Structures are given as C-alpha cells and as structure tokens.
Amino acid sequence: MLWVAVSVVGLGFLIALEIAARRYGEPGPITEQAREVIFAPKSGTVLYVSMALTMVVLTWRQRFIAVGAAMGIDVVFWFVRWAVDAEMRFGNGALWVTLACAVIAVTRRTGRDRVLLLKGVGLALLLVAGRKTGYTWLLITSKTRPAVLDQYVATADHALGNPSWVVGRIVAATGTVGAHVLDWVYVQLAVGAVVVALYQLRNVAVERRFPGHHLVRTFLVIGLLGPGIYMIFPVVGPIFAYGADGGQWAVANLWPDTPPPVSTPHPMPFDEITPRNCMPSLHTAWATAIFIHSLKGPWALRFAGAFWLIATLGATLGFGYHYGADIVAGVVFTLTIEMALRSLDRGWDRPGIQLVVHGAAVFVALLASYRYLSMEMAEHPWVFGPLLILAMTSVVYGYVRTTKLWERKAASAHVPEPRRETQPELV
C-alpha cells in the first residue's frame, strides 16, 4: 500500500509539472520521457545506469540477457538514425529493456517476485523521471521568479572569503585538463551515485528484498525538496550575476578576477532563461550523500566517494555555478534529510529527532542570515565566517555522533549473552 500511495502521489506530481510546463510552451517530464522511447535521448548514460538499478533484482543470466538486448536494440536504432541522417545518440535500448521488465513483472511474475521486479523498475524510472522533472523545475524557476537574490548571497559570501572567486582562478590556472575532469564529474553525478547504489544493492537478488535505507532514497528526496527552496530563495550564481555569461543582466563582469565590492544588496531582475538553481547547491548535496553512503564500502569505493565530493565542490565553485554560502547550506540540507530517512527506517528516537530539528533550524537560520544579515556578515567576516562553519560543523558532528551511537546499539543487540555456568555446590 505504501508503494501504491507513493506511486499515485508521484504520478500526480508529474502531471502537475507537465501542465505547468505546457503553460509556458514547453514539453513536460512525461512528454520528454515518452519521446525517448523512439527519439534520441538526452543522456544515454543515465538510461543505462538506471537500467542497472533494475538489474539488481535479476539473476546473472537475466542480467546478461538484459544488457545484450539493450545493446542490440541500440545498434538497430543507430543504423536507422544513420540511414535517415538523424541525431546519433544511444540509450533507447536501456529504456526499452526497463519497460519490458515492467511488462514481465505484471504478466509473468506473481507474489514477492512481482513486487521485487516492480520495485527495481520503479527505482530506474524514478531516477530517469527525476532528471526530467529537474529540467521542468528549472524552467518554472526562470519563468516565475523574475528577481534574484544574488547580491545578498554574494555580500554574505565575503564572510567566507569569496570562495567561488578563489577557486575560479585556481581552476582557470589548471588549464583545459583540470576543467575537463571537473566538468565530467559534475555532469555525470548520477554515474557516481549508481556505482555506490549498486554496491549497496548487490545482495538484493539473493536476499529477495531491498535494504531498508540506501542512497537512491536520499538522492530522490534531495531532488524532490531542493527545487522548492529554489522558489523561496532564487539565485542564479556568480558566473551569471557577476560574469560574462549574464550578459546585460549581470551586475558587472567581475567573476573570477575581482570580488564584488561590499555595498547594500538589492533584489535584481534577471532574464527568463537562466535557472534560479543555486540555493542550496544540490550538486553539493548529492555529492555529500554519495560520500556518506560510500563510507561503508571497501577502500576503493570510499576513495571514489571522497574524490566525487571534492571534484564536485571544485566544479560548483570553480565554474562559477555556486557561492560558498550555497555549499554550506547544501551540506546541512543533505545531512538533515539523511538523518530523517535513517530515522524513518530504524524508528524515531530522541537523538534522531533532535538532530533533524537541529539541522532544519540551522538550515533556516542560514537562509535567513543570508537574506537579512548579509551586510553585517560582510563587514565582520572574522565573526560570521567562523560562525557559519561552526553551524555546519555542529550538524556534521551531530550526524556522526548519532550514527555511531546507533551502530553501537545495533552491535550490542546482536551480541549473544554469555552462557551461565552452573555453580558447584559446597560439600
């Protein structure tokens, strides 16, 4: 019943976004996804890594068949597109196989096997739909929020030393190689997420059940809640508000060479094209979630999770997509969501509730301070800079402390009681 309820709510949400996108003359997420059954998909990589989530419920023989079928279908599409001189893309085969698994689950499976396969298909389609809904959300933010609050965030960022300007100059000094590596990590964030998720879900086919909590849940909730904050706190980013990419709408062409001067901030009008998708940094939030969930894996996975987080931070700041204040808010946002989902899985207790409330309070306080105390933050950086880092660190410390407490309780619960020896009677 829970999965049915979630499916109904998700379908209603997609329909609402479809209607909203149509009002602005653009196709919505349902239309975009439906056309990829035949036409060239925007990202074949996402479709294949989504199919990999479905395959966690299959046997090895079924996985080989699924991959072979997907590649075979893509080859057929490739020849057809080559013959008609259409755009050469791949990924349709992966989507066809995922949909075929849904059909097989309904028509050929029963009981727990049907539910398990439908859950695998659902995870794959949720990941794909999440990407499509993200595009629609960005369109809505650009159309419905004509004024942005970049001046407030840029002013508050003086308390952190204007990290976007600093990292932007560092990335520029690394040349094309460093920029290409960071760009690939930034664009292919879903690949890193699926690698960690596949490790967490590696035993699903054997155990015939999904674990109570895994990365995909956190990933999807971040993507669901984050755009709502975009609507409350619209920000376009330094490369647009203070760089050449902003064109006539930019305050000045300052990024990344010259930090903006400290002056009284005001809401500023911006175009109806650029997404207001900075506050909080969801790329930072997702990369933080990848890092957290990679910590339980082998050393190679932990290294990959740390690399993905560091490279994502370098890209978000170095390409001028985010301010330092966005990064701080993104970390707090992720840890609060992660703690709420873990508490939902294991049962709410006092430490979990306290940390969720604390994380939410810190997040709200951060947004309020960026909006109403930005001048004070810029004028007293040695006071407010450490306070911002301390607020973020308090949530990080609380998360680590609470999860370790839970792990100790779980370990003690599984330790068998020592066998009591019979005492010899005194003679």
CSV table of C-alpha atoms in Angstrom, one decimal:
chain,number,residue,atom,x,y,z
A,1,MET,CA,0.0,0.0,0.0
A,2,LEU,CA,2.9,2.4,0.8
A,3,TRP,CA,4.4,1.8,-2.7
A,4,VAL,CA,0.9,2.3,-4.3
A,5,ALA,CA,0.5,5.6,-2.4
A,6,VAL,CA,3.9,6.8,-3.3
A,7,SER,CA,3.2,5.9,-7.0
A,8,VAL,CA,-0.1,7.8,-7.0
A,9,VAL,CA,1.5,10.9,-5.4
A,10,GLY,CA,4.4,10.8,-7.8
A,11,LEU,CA,2.1,10.4,-10.8
A,12,GLY,CA,0.1,13.4,-9.7
A,13,PHE,CA,3.3,15.4,-9.2
A,14,LEU,CA,4.4,14.6,-12.8
A,15,ILE,CA,1.0,15.5,-14.2
A,16,ALA,CA,1.1,18.9,-12.4
A,17,LEU,CA,4.6,19.6,-13.7
A,18,GLU,CA,3.5,18.6,-17.2
A,19,ILE,CA,0.6,21.1,-17.1
A,20,ALA,CA,2.9,23.8,-15.7
A,21,ALA,CA,5.4,23.3,-18.5
A,22,ARG,CA,2.7,23.3,-21.1
A,23,ARG,CA,1.6,26.7,-19.9
A,24,TYR,CA,5.0,28.1,-20.8
A,25,GLY,CA,5.0,26.4,-24.2
A,26,GLU,CA,7.5,23.6,-23.3
A,27,PRO,CA,7.1,19.8,-23.1
A,28,GLY,CA,6.9,18.5,-19.6
A,29,PRO,CA,8.6,15.5,-18.0
A,30,ILE,CA,6.0,12.9,-19.2
A,31,THR,CA,6.3,14.1,-22.8
A,32,GLU,CA,10.1,14.2,-22.6
A,33,GLN,CA,10.3,10.7,-21.3
A,34,ALA,CA,7.8,9.3,-23.7
A,35,ARG,CA,9.6,10.6,-26.7
A,36,GLU,CA,12.8,8.9,-25.7
A,37,VAL,CA,11.2,5.6,-26.4
A,38,ILE,CA,11.7,6.3,-30.1
A,39,PHE,CA,13.7,9.6,-30.5
A,40,ALA,CA,17.2,10.3,-29.5
A,41,PRO,CA,17.6,10.6,-25.6
A,42,LYS,CA,19.3,13.5,-24.0
A,43,SER,CA,21.5,11.2,-21.9
A,44,GLY,CA,22.0,7.6,-22.8
A,45,THR,CA,24.4,7.2,-19.8
A,46,VAL,CA,21.6,8.0,-17.4
A,47,LEU,CA,19.3,5.4,-19.1
A,48,TYR,CA,21.9,2.7,-18.8
A,49,VAL,CA,22.8,3.4,-15.2
A,50,SER,CA,19.1,3.4,-14.5
A,51,MET,CA,18.7,0.0,-16.1
A,52,ALA,CA,21.5,-1.2,-13.9
A,53,LEU,CA,19.3,-0.4,-10.8
A,54,THR,CA,16.6,-2.7,-12.3
A,55,MET,CA,19.1,-5.5,-12.9
A,56,VAL,CA,20.0,-5.7,-9.1
A,57,VAL,CA,16.8,-7.9,-8.8
A,58,LEU,CA,17.8,-10.2,-11.7
A,59,THR,CA,20.0,-13.3,-11.8
A,60,TRP,CA,23.3,-13.1,-13.6
A,61,ARG,CA,21.9,-15.0,-16.6
A,62,GLN,CA,19.0,-12.5,-16.8
A,63,ARG,CA,21.4,-9.6,-16.5
A,64,PHE,CA,23.5,-10.7,-19.4
A,65,ILE,CA,20.3,-11.1,-21.5
A,66,ALA,CA,19.1,-7.7,-20.5
A,67,VAL,CA,22.4,-6.0,-21.4
A,68,GLY,CA,22.6,-7.9,-24.7
A,69,ALA,CA,19.1,-6.9,-25.6
A,70,ALA,CA,19.6,-3.3,-24.8
A,71,MET,CA,22.8,-3.1,-26.8
A,72,GLY,CA,21.2,-4.9,-29.7
A,73,ILE,CA,18.2,-2.5,-29.7
A,74,ASP,CA,20.6,0.4,-29.7
A,75,VAL,CA,22.5,-1.0,-32.6
A,76,VAL,CA,19.3,-1.2,-34.6
A,77,PHE,CA,18.4,2.4,-33.7
A,78,TRP,CA,21.9,3.5,-34.6
A,79,PHE,CA,21.6,2.1,-38.1
A,80,VAL,CA,18.1,3.6,-38.6
A,81,ARG,CA,19.4,7.0,-37.5
A,82,TRP,CA,22.4,6.7,-39.7
A,83,ALA,CA,20.2,5.9,-42.7
A,84,VAL,CA,17.9,8.8,-42.2
A,85,ASP,CA,20.7,11.2,-41.1
A,86,ALA,CA,19.2,11.8,-37.6
A,87,GLU,CA,20.9,12.7,-34.4
A,88,MET,CA,23.2,9.9,-33.4
A,89,ARG,CA,22.5,9.0,-29.7
A,90,PHE,CA,22.3,5.8,-27.6
A,91,GLY,CA,20.2,4.8,-24.7
A,92,ASN,CA,16.8,3.8,-26.2
A,93,GLY,CA,17.7,0.1,-25.7
A,94,ALA,CA,18.2,0.5,-22.0
A,95,LEU,CA,14.8,2.2,-21.7
A,96,TRP,CA,13.1,-0.5,-23.7
A,97,VAL,CA,14.6,-3.2,-21.5
A,98,THR,CA,13.5,-1.4,-18.3
A,99,LEU,CA,9.9,-1.1,-19.7
A,100,ALA,CA,10.0,-4.7,-20.8
A,101,CYS,CA,10.9,-5.7,-17.2
A,102,ALA,CA,7.8,-3.9,-16.0
A,103,VAL,CA,5.6,-5.8,-18.5
A,104,ILE,CA,7.2,-9.1,-17.5
A,105,ALA,CA,6.6,-8.3,-13.8
A,106,VAL,CA,2.9,-7.7,-14.4
A,107,THR,CA,2.3,-10.5,-16.9
A,108,ARG,CA,4.7,-13.3,-15.9
A,109,ARG,CA,5.5,-12.8,-12.2
A,110,THR,CA,3.4,-13.3,-9.1
A,111,GLY,CA,3.7,-12.6,-5.4
A,112,ARG,CA,7.0,-11.4,-4.0
A,113,ASP,CA,8.8,-11.9,-7.3
A,114,ARG,CA,6.4,-9.5,-9.0
A,115,VAL,CA,6.8,-6.9,-6.2
A,116,LEU,CA,10.6,-7.1,-6.2
A,117,LEU,CA,10.9,-6.7,-10.0
A,118,LEU,CA,8.4,-3.8,-10.0
A,119,LYS,CA,10.5,-2.1,-7.2
A,120,GLY,CA,13.6,-2.5,-9.4
A,121,VAL,CA,11.8,-0.9,-12.4
A,122,GLY,CA,10.4,1.8,-10.1
A,123,LEU,CA,13.9,2.8,-8.9
A,124,ALA,CA,15.1,3.0,-12.5
A,125,LEU,CA,12.2,5.0,-13.8
A,126,LEU,CA,12.3,7.3,-10.7
A,127,LEU,CA,15.9,8.2,-11.4
A,128,VAL,CA,15.1,8.9,-15.1
A,129,ALA,CA,12.0,10.9,-14.1
A,130,GLY,CA,13.9,12.8,-11.5
A,131,ARG,CA,16.2,14.1,-14.2
A,132,LYS,CA,13.2,15.1,-16.4
A,133,THR,CA,11.4,16.8,-13.6
A,134,GLY,CA,14.5,18.7,-12.7
A,135,TYR,CA,14.6,20.3,-16.2
A,136,THR,CA,10.9,21.3,-15.8
A,137,TRP,CA,11.5,22.7,-12.3
A,138,LEU,CA,14.4,24.8,-13.7
A,139,LEU,CA,12.1,26.2,-16.4
A,140,ILE,CA,9.5,27.1,-13.8
A,141,THR,CA,12.0,28.9,-11.6
A,142,SER,CA,13.2,31.0,-14.5
A,143,LYS,CA,9.6,31.9,-15.5
A,144,THR,CA,8.1,32.6,-12.2
A,145,ARG,CA,11.0,34.3,-10.3
A,146,PRO,CA,11.9,37.5,-12.3
A,147,ALA,CA,14.0,38.9,-9.5
A,148,VAL,CA,17.0,37.1,-7.9
A,149,LEU,CA,18.9,37.5,-4.6
A,150,ASP,CA,22.4,37.1,-5.8
A,151,GLN,CA,23.6,40.4,-4.3
A,152,TYR,CA,22.6,39.2,-0.9
A,153,VAL,CA,24.4,35.9,-1.2
A,154,ALA,CA,27.5,37.5,-2.8
A,155,THR,CA,27.6,40.0,0.0
A,156,ALA,CA,27.3,37.3,2.7
A,157,ASP,CA,30.0,35.3,0.9
A,158,HIS,CA,32.6,37.9,2.0
A,159,ALA,CA,32.4,36.2,5.4
A,160,LEU,CA,33.7,33.0,3.8
A,161,GLY,CA,36.4,34.8,1.7
A,162,ASN,CA,34.6,34.7,-1.6
A,163,PRO,CA,35.5,31.1,-2.3
A,164,SER,CA,33.9,31.0,-5.8
A,165,TRP,CA,36.3,33.7,-6.9
A,166,VAL,CA,39.3,32.0,-5.4
A,167,VAL,CA,38.5,28.5,-6.7
A,168,GLY,CA,37.6,30.0,-10.1
A,169,ARG,CA,41.1,31.4,-10.5
A,170,ILE,CA,42.6,28.1,-9.4
A,171,VAL,CA,40.6,26.1,-12.0
A,172,ALA,CA,41.4,28.6,-14.7
A,173,ALA,CA,45.1,28.2,-13.8
A,174,THR,CA,44.9,24.4,-14.2
A,175,GLY,CA,44.1,24.7,-17.9
A,176,THR,CA,41.8,22.6,-20.0
A,177,VAL,CA,42.7,19.2,-18.4
A,178,GLY,CA,41.5,20.2,-14.9
A,179,ALA,CA,38.4,21.9,-16.3
A,180,HIS,CA,37.5,18.8,-18.4
A,181,VAL,CA,37.9,16.4,-15.4
A,182,LEU,CA,35.8,18.6,-13.2
A,183,ASP,CA,33.2,19.1,-15.9
A,184,TRP,CA,32.8,15.3,-16.4
A,185,VAL,CA,32.4,14.7,-12.7
A,186,TYR,CA,29.9,17.5,-12.4
A,187,VAL,CA,27.8,16.3,-15.4
A,188,GLN,CA,28.0,12.6,-14.6
A,189,LEU,CA,27.0,12.9,-11.0
A,190,ALA,CA,24.3,10.2,-11.5
A,191,VAL,CA,27.0,7.7,-12.5
A,192,GLY,CA,28.8,8.1,-9.2
A,193,ALA,CA,25.5,7.7,-7.4
A,194,VAL,CA,24.6,4.5,-9.2
A,195,VAL,CA,28.0,2.9,-8.5
A,196,VAL,CA,27.5,3.4,-4.8
A,197,ALA,CA,23.9,2.3,-5.0
A,198,LEU,CA,24.8,-0.9,-6.9
A,199,TYR,CA,27.2,-1.8,-4.1
A,200,GLN,CA,24.6,-1.2,-1.5
A,201,LEU,CA,22.0,-3.3,-3.5
A,202,ARG,CA,24.4,-6.1,-4.6
A,203,ASN,CA,22.6,-8.7,-2.5
A,204,VAL,CA,19.0,-7.9,-3.5
A,205,ALA,CA,18.8,-10.8,-6.0
A,206,VAL,CA,19.9,-13.3,-3.4
A,207,GLU,CA,18.1,-12.0,-0.4
A,208,ARG,CA,14.9,-11.2,-2.5
A,209,ARG,CA,14.4,-7.9,-0.7
A,210,PHE,CA,15.8,-4.3,-0.7
A,211,PRO,CA,17.6,-2.9,2.3
A,212,GLY,CA,15.7,-0.5,4.5
A,213,HIS,CA,17.8,2.5,3.5
A,214,HIS,CA,20.1,3.2,0.6
A,215,LEU,CA,21.5,6.0,-1.5
A,216,VAL,CA,18.7,6.2,-4.1
A,217,ARG,CA,16.2,7.2,-1.4
A,218,THR,CA,18.3,10.1,-0.3
A,219,PHE,CA,19.1,11.1,-3.8
A,220,LEU,CA,15.4,11.2,-4.8
A,221,VAL,CA,14.3,13.1,-1.7
A,222,ILE,CA,17.0,15.7,-2.2
A,223,GLY,CA,15.8,16.2,-5.8
A,224,LEU,CA,12.2,16.4,-4.6
A,225,LEU,CA,12.7,19.0,-1.9
A,226,GLY,CA,15.5,21.1,-3.3
A,227,PRO,CA,13.6,22.9,-6.1
A,228,GLY,CA,11.1,24.1,-3.5
A,229,ILE,CA,13.9,26.1,-1.9
A,230,TYR,CA,14.8,27.5,-5.3
A,231,MET,CA,11.4,29.1,-5.4
A,232,ILE,CA,11.8,30.6,-2.0
A,233,PHE,CA,15.4,31.8,-2.4
A,234,PRO,CA,16.1,32.3,-6.2
A,235,VAL,CA,19.8,32.7,-7.1
A,236,VAL,CA,21.4,32.3,-10.5
A,237,GLY,CA,25.1,32.1,-9.4
A,238,PRO,CA,28.2,34.2,-9.8
A,239,ILE,CA,29.0,33.4,-13.4
A,240,PHE,CA,25.7,34.8,-14.4
A,241,ALA,CA,25.1,37.6,-11.8
A,242,TYR,CA,28.8,38.8,-11.9
A,243,GLY,CA,30.2,37.2,-15.0
A,244,ALA,CA,30.2,37.4,-18.8
A,245,ASP,CA,27.5,34.7,-19.1
A,246,GLY,CA,25.0,37.0,-17.5
A,247,GLY,CA,25.2,39.5,-20.4
A,248,GLN,CA,23.3,42.7,-19.9
A,249,TRP,CA,21.6,41.3,-16.8
A,250,ALA,CA,24.9,40.9,-14.8
A,251,VAL,CA,25.8,43.5,-12.2
A,252,ALA,CA,29.3,43.7,-13.8
A,253,ASN,CA,31.8,41.4,-15.4
A,254,LEU,CA,33.8,40.6,-12.2
A,255,TRP,CA,34.0,36.8,-11.9
A,256,PRO,CA,36.5,35.3,-11.2
A,257,ASP,CA,39.1,38.1,-11.2
A,258,THR,CA,37.6,40.7,-8.9
A,259,PRO,CA,35.4,40.0,-5.9
A,260,PRO,CA,32.3,42.2,-5.8
A,261,PRO,CA,32.6,45.3,-3.6
A,262,VAL,CA,30.6,45.4,-0.3
A,263,SER,CA,27.5,47.5,-0.8
A,264,THR,CA,23.9,47.4,0.2
A,265,PRO,CA,22.3,44.4,-1.7
A,266,HIS,CA,19.0,44.6,-3.5
A,267,PRO,CA,16.9,42.1,-5.5
A,268,MET,CA,17.9,42.3,-9.1
A,269,PRO,CA,15.9,41.5,-12.2
A,270,PHE,CA,17.2,38.7,-14.5
A,271,ASP,CA,16.2,37.0,-17.7
A,272,GLU,CA,13.5,34.3,-18.1
A,273,ILE,CA,16.0,31.7,-19.3
A,274,THR,CA,18.6,31.2,-16.6
A,275,PRO,CA,17.5,28.7,-13.9
A,276,ARG,CA,17.4,30.0,-10.3
A,277,ASN,CA,19.0,26.8,-9.0
A,278,CYS,CA,21.8,27.8,-6.6
A,279,MET,CA,20.4,27.9,-3.1
A,280,PRO,CA,21.1,25.3,-1.8
A,281,SER,CA,23.7,23.7,-4.0
A,282,LEU,CA,22.0,20.4,-4.9
A,283,HIS,CA,25.1,19.1,-6.6
A,284,THR,CA,26.9,19.5,-3.3
A,285,ALA,CA,24.0,17.9,-1.5
A,286,TRP,CA,24.1,14.8,-3.9
A,287,ALA,CA,27.9,14.5,-3.8
A,288,THR,CA,27.7,14.7,0.0
A,289,ALA,CA,25.2,11.9,0.0
A,290,ILE,CA,27.4,9.8,-2.3
A,291,PHE,CA,30.3,10.3,0.1
A,292,ILE,CA,28.3,9.4,3.2
A,293,HIS,CA,27.0,6.2,1.7
A,294,SER,CA,30.4,5.2,0.3
A,295,LEU,CA,31.9,5.1,3.8
A,296,LYS,CA,30.6,1.6,4.4
A,297,GLY,CA,32.2,0.2,1.3
A,298,PRO,CA,35.7,-1.1,0.5
A,299,TRP,CA,38.6,1.4,0.3
A,300,ALA,CA,38.2,1.8,-3.5
A,301,LEU,CA,34.6,2.9,-3.1
A,302,ARG,CA,35.5,5.2,-0.2
A,303,PHE,CA,38.2,6.8,-2.3
A,304,ALA,CA,35.8,7.3,-5.2
A,305,GLY,CA,33.2,8.9,-2.9
A,306,ALA,CA,35.8,11.3,-1.5
A,307,PHE,CA,37.0,12.1,-5.0
A,308,TRP,CA,33.5,12.8,-6.2
A,309,LEU,CA,32.8,15.1,-3.4
A,310,ILE,CA,36.0,17.1,-3.7
A,311,ALA,CA,35.7,17.3,-7.5
A,312,THR,CA,32.1,18.4,-7.3
A,313,LEU,CA,33.0,21.1,-4.8
A,314,GLY,CA,35.7,22.2,-7.2
A,315,ALA,CA,33.4,22.3,-10.1
A,316,THR,CA,30.5,24.1,-8.4
A,317,LEU,CA,32.7,26.8,-7.2
A,318,GLY,CA,35.4,26.8,-9.9
A,319,PHE,CA,32.9,27.1,-12.8
A,320,GLY,CA,31.0,29.9,-11.0
A,321,TYR,CA,27.8,28.0,-10.6
A,322,HIS,CA,27.6,28.5,-6.8
A,323,TYR,CA,28.7,30.7,-4.0
A,324,GLY,CA,30.3,29.4,-0.8
A,325,ALA,CA,27.1,30.1,1.1
A,326,ASP,CA,25.3,27.6,-1.2
A,327,ILE,CA,27.8,24.9,-0.4
A,328,VAL,CA,27.4,25.3,3.4
A,329,ALA,CA,23.6,25.2,3.0
A,330,GLY,CA,23.8,22.2,0.8
A,331,VAL,CA,25.8,20.1,3.3
A,332,VAL,CA,23.3,20.9,6.1
A,333,PHE,CA,20.4,20.2,3.8
A,334,THR,CA,21.8,16.7,3.0
A,335,LEU,CA,22.6,15.7,6.5
A,336,THR,CA,19.2,16.7,7.7
A,337,ILE,CA,17.4,14.7,5.0
A,338,GLU,CA,19.8,11.7,5.5
A,339,MET,CA,19.1,11.6,9.3
A,340,ALA,CA,15.3,11.9,8.7
A,341,LEU,CA,15.4,8.9,6.3
A,342,ARG,CA,17.6,6.8,8.6
A,343,SER,CA,15.2,7.6,11.5
A,344,LEU,CA,12.2,6.7,9.4
A,345,ASP,CA,13.8,3.3,8.6
A,346,ARG,CA,15.0,2.3,12.1
A,347,GLY,CA,12.3,4.1,14.1
A,348,TRP,CA,12.3,7.5,15.5
A,349,ASP,CA,14.2,8.1,18.8
A,350,ARG,CA,15.3,11.1,20.8
A,351,PRO,CA,18.7,11.5,19.2
A,352,GLY,CA,17.3,11.3,15.7
A,353,ILE,CA,14.5,13.7,16.3
A,354,GLN,CA,16.9,16.2,18.0
A,355,LEU,CA,19.3,16.1,15.1
A,356,VAL,CA,16.6,16.5,12.4
A,357,VAL,CA,15.2,19.5,14.3
A,358,HIS,CA,18.7,21.0,14.8
A,359,GLY,CA,19.6,20.5,11.1
A,360,ALA,CA,16.3,22.1,9.9
A,361,ALA,CA,16.8,25.0,12.3
A,362,VAL,CA,20.4,25.6,11.2
A,363,PHE,CA,19.3,25.5,7.5
A,364,VAL,CA,16.5,28.0,8.1
A,365,ALA,CA,18.9,30.2,10.1
A,366,LEU,CA,21.4,30.1,7.2
A,367,LEU,CA,18.9,31.3,4.7
A,368,ALA,CA,17.6,34.0,7.0
A,369,SER,CA,21.1,35.3,7.7
A,370,TYR,CA,22.0,35.4,4.0
A,371,ARG,CA,18.9,37.4,3.3
A,372,TYR,CA,18.7,39.8,6.3
A,373,LEU,CA,22.3,39.9,7.8
A,374,SER,CA,24.4,39.9,4.6
A,375,MET,CA,25.8,43.4,5.2
A,376,GLU,CA,26.8,42.6,8.8
A,377,MET,CA,28.4,39.3,7.6
A,378,ALA,CA,30.5,41.2,5.0
A,379,GLU,CA,31.5,43.9,7.5
A,380,HIS,CA,32.5,41.4,10.2
A,381,PRO,CA,33.9,38.4,8.3
A,382,TRP,CA,36.1,37.2,11.2
A,383,VAL,CA,32.9,36.8,13.3
A,384,PHE,CA,30.4,35.5,10.9
A,385,GLY,CA,32.7,33.3,8.8
A,386,PRO,CA,33.6,31.0,11.8
A,387,LEU,CA,30.0,31.1,12.9
A,388,LEU,CA,28.9,29.7,9.5
A,389,ILE,CA,31.4,27.0,9.6
A,390,LEU,CA,30.6,26.2,13.2
A,391,ALA,CA,26.9,25.9,12.4
A,392,MET,CA,27.6,23.5,9.6
A,393,THR,CA,30.1,21.5,11.7
A,394,SER,CA,27.6,21.2,14.5
A,395,VAL,CA,25.3,19.3,12.2
A,396,VAL,CA,28.1,17.2,10.8
A,397,TYR,CA,29.3,16.3,14.4
A,398,GLY,CA,25.7,15.5,15.4
A,399,TYR,CA,25.2,13.2,12.5
A,400,VAL,CA,28.5,11.3,13.1
A,401,ARG,CA,27.8,11.1,16.8
A,402,THR,CA,24.2,9.8,16.4
A,403,THR,CA,25.0,7.2,13.7
A,404,LYS,CA,27.9,5.8,15.8
A,405,LEU,CA,25.5,5.6,18.8
A,406,TRP,CA,23.0,3.7,16.6
A,407,GLU,CA,25.8,1.4,15.4
A,408,ARG,CA,26.9,0.6,18.9
A,409,LYS,CA,23.4,-0.2,20.0
A,410,ALA,CA,22.9,-2.4,16.9
A,411,ALA,CA,26.1,-4.3,17.7
A,412,SER,CA,25.3,-4.8,21.3
A,413,ALA,CA,21.8,-6.1,20.4
A,414,HIS,CA,23.4,-8.9,18.3
A,415,VAL,CA,26.0,-10.0,20.9
A,416,PRO,CA,24.8,-13.3,22.4
A,417,GLU,CA,24.6,-13.3,26.2
A,418,PRO,CA,27.4,-15.3,27.9
A,419,ARG,CA,26.4,-18.8,28.9
A,420,ARG,CA,25.9,-19.1,32.6
A,421,GLU,CA,27.9,-21.9,34.1
A,422,THR,CA,26.3,-24.0,36.9
A,423,GLN,CA,27.9,-23.2,40.2
A,424,PRO,CA,29.3,-26.3,42.1
A,425,GLU,CA,27.6,-26.9,45.4
A,426,LEU,CA,29.6,-26.6,48.5
A,427,VAL,CA,30.0,-30.0,50.2
